[in-house]
mmCIF file of N, CA and C in Angstrom:
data_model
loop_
_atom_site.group_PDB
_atom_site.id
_atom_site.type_symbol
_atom_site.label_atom_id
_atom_site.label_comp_id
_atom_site.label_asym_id
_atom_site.label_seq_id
_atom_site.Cartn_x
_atom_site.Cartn_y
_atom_site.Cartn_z
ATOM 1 N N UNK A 1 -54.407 59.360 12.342
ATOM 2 C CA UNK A 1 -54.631 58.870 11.004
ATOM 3 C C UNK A 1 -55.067 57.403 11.102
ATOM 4 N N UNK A 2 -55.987 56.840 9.954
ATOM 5 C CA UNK A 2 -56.576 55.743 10.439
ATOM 6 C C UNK A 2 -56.046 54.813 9.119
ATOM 7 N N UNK A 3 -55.483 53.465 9.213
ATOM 8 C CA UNK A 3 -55.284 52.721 8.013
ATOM 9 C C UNK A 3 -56.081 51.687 8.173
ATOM 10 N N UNK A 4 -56.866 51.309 6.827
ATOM 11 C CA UNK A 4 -57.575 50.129 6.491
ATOM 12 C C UNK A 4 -57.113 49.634 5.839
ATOM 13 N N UNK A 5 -57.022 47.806 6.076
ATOM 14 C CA UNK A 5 -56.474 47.262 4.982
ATOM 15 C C UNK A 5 -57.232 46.620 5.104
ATOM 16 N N UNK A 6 -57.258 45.161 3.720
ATOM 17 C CA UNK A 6 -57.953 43.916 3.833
ATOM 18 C C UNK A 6 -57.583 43.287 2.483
ATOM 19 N N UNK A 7 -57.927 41.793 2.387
ATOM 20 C CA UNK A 7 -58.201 41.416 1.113
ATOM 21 C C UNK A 7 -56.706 40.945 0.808
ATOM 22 N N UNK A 8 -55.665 40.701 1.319
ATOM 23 C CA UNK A 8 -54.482 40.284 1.315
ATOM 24 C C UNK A 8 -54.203 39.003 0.225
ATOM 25 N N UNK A 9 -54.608 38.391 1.537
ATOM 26 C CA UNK A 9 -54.654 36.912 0.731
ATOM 27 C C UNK A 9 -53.090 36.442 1.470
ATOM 28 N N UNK A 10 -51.980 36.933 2.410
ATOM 29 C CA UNK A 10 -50.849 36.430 2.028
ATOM 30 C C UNK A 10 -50.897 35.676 3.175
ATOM 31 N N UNK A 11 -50.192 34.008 2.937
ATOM 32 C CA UNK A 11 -49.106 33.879 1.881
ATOM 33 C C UNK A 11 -49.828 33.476 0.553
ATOM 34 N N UNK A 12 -50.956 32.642 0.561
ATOM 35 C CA UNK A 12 -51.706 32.029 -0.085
ATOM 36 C C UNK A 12 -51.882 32.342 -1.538
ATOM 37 N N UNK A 13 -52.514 33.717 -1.948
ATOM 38 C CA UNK A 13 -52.505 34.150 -3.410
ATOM 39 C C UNK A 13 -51.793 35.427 -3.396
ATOM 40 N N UNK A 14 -50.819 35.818 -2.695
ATOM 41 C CA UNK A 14 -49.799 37.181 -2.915
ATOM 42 C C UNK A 14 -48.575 36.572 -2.006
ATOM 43 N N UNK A 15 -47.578 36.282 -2.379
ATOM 44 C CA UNK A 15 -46.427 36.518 -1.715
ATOM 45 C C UNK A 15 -45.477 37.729 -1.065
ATOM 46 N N UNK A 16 -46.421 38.527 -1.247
ATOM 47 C CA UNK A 16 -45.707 40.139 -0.078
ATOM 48 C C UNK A 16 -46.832 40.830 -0.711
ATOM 49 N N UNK A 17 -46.102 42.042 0.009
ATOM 50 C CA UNK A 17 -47.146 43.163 -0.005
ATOM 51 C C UNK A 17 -46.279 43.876 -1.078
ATOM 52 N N UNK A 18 -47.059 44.447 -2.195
ATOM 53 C CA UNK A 18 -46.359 45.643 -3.316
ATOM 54 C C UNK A 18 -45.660 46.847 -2.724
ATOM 55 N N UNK A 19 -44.068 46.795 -3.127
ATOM 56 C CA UNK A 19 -43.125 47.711 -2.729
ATOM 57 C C UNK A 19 -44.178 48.939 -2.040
ATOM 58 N N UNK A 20 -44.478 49.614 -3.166
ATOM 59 C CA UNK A 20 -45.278 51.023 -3.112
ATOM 60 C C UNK A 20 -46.199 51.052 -2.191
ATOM 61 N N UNK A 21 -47.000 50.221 -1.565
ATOM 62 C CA UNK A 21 -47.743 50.052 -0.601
ATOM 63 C C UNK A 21 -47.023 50.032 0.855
ATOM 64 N N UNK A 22 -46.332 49.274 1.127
ATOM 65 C CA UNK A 22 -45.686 48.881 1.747
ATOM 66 C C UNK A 22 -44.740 50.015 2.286
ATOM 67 N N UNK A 23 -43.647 50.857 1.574
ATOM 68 C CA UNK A 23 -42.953 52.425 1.647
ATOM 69 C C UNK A 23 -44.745 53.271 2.162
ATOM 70 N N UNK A 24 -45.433 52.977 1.548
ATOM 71 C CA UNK A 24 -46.465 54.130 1.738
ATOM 72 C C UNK A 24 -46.934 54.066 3.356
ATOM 73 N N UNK A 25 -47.147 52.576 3.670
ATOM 74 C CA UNK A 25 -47.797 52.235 5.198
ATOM 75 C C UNK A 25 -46.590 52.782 6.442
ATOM 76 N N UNK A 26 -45.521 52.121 5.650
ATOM 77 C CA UNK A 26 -44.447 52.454 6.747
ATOM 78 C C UNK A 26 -44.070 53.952 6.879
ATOM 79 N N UNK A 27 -44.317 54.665 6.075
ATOM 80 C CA UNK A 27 -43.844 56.242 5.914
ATOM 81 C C UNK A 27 -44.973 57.041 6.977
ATOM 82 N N UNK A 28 -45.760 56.283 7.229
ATOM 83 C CA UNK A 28 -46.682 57.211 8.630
ATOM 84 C C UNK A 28 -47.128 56.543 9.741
ATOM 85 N N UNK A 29 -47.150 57.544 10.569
ATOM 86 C CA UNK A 29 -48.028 56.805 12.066
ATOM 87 C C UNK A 29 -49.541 57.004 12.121
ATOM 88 N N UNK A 30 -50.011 55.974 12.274
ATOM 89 C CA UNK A 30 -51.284 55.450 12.621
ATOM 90 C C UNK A 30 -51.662 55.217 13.870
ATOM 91 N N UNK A 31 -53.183 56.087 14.485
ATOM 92 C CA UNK A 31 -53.328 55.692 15.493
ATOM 93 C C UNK A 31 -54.523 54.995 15.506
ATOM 94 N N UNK A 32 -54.949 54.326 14.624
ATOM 95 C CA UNK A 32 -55.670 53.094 14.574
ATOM 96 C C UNK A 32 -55.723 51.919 13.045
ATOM 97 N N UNK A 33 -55.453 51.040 13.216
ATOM 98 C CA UNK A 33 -55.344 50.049 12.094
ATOM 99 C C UNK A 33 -56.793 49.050 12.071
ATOM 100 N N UNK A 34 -57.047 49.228 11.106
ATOM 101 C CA UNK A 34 -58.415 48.475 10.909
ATOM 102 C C UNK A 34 -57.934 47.183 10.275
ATOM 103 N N UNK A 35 -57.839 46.118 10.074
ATOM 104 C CA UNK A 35 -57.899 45.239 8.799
ATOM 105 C C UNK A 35 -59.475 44.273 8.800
ATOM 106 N N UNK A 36 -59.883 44.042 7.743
ATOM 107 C CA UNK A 36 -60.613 43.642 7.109
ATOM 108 C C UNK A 36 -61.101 41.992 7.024
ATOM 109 N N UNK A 37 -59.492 41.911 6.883
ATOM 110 C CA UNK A 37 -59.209 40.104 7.170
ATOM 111 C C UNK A 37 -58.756 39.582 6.064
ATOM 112 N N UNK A 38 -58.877 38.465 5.878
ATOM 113 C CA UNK A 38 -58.068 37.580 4.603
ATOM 114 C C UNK A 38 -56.711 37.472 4.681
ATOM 115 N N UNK A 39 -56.013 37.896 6.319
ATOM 116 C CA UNK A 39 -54.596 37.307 6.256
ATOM 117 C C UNK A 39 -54.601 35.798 6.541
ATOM 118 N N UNK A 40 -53.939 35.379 5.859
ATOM 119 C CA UNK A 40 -53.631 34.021 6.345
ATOM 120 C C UNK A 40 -52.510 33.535 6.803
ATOM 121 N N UNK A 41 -51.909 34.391 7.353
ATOM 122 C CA UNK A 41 -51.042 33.263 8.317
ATOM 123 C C UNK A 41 -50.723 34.541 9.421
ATOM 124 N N UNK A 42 -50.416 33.689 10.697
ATOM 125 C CA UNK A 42 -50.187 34.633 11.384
ATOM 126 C C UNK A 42 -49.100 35.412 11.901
ATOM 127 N N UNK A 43 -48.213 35.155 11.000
ATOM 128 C CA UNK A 43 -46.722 36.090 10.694
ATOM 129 C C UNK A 43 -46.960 36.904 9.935
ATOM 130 N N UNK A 44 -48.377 37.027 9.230
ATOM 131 C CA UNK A 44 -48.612 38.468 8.674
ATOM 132 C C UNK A 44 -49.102 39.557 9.604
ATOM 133 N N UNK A 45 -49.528 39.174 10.630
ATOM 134 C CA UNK A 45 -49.685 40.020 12.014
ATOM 135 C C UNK A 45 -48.568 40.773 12.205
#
């Protein structure tokens, strides 16, 4: 299964990720993660 994300923004203009998103990412295994970019800091890694 493949997850894309992007467009974050955190910490900068979102302070976390939305509950529901977040239960949704963690509830499966992924064998490849794409992101997009727009994290900004690198404890969002």
């Amino acid at each position: 299964m493949l997850l894309l994300i992007g467009d974050f923004h955190i910490p900068d203009r979102a302070s976390h990720v939305p509950r529901p998103i977040k239960e949704r990412v963690e509830s499966r295994e992924y064998k490849l993660i794409l992101c997009t970019g727009d994290l900004t800091g690198e404890d969002i890694l």
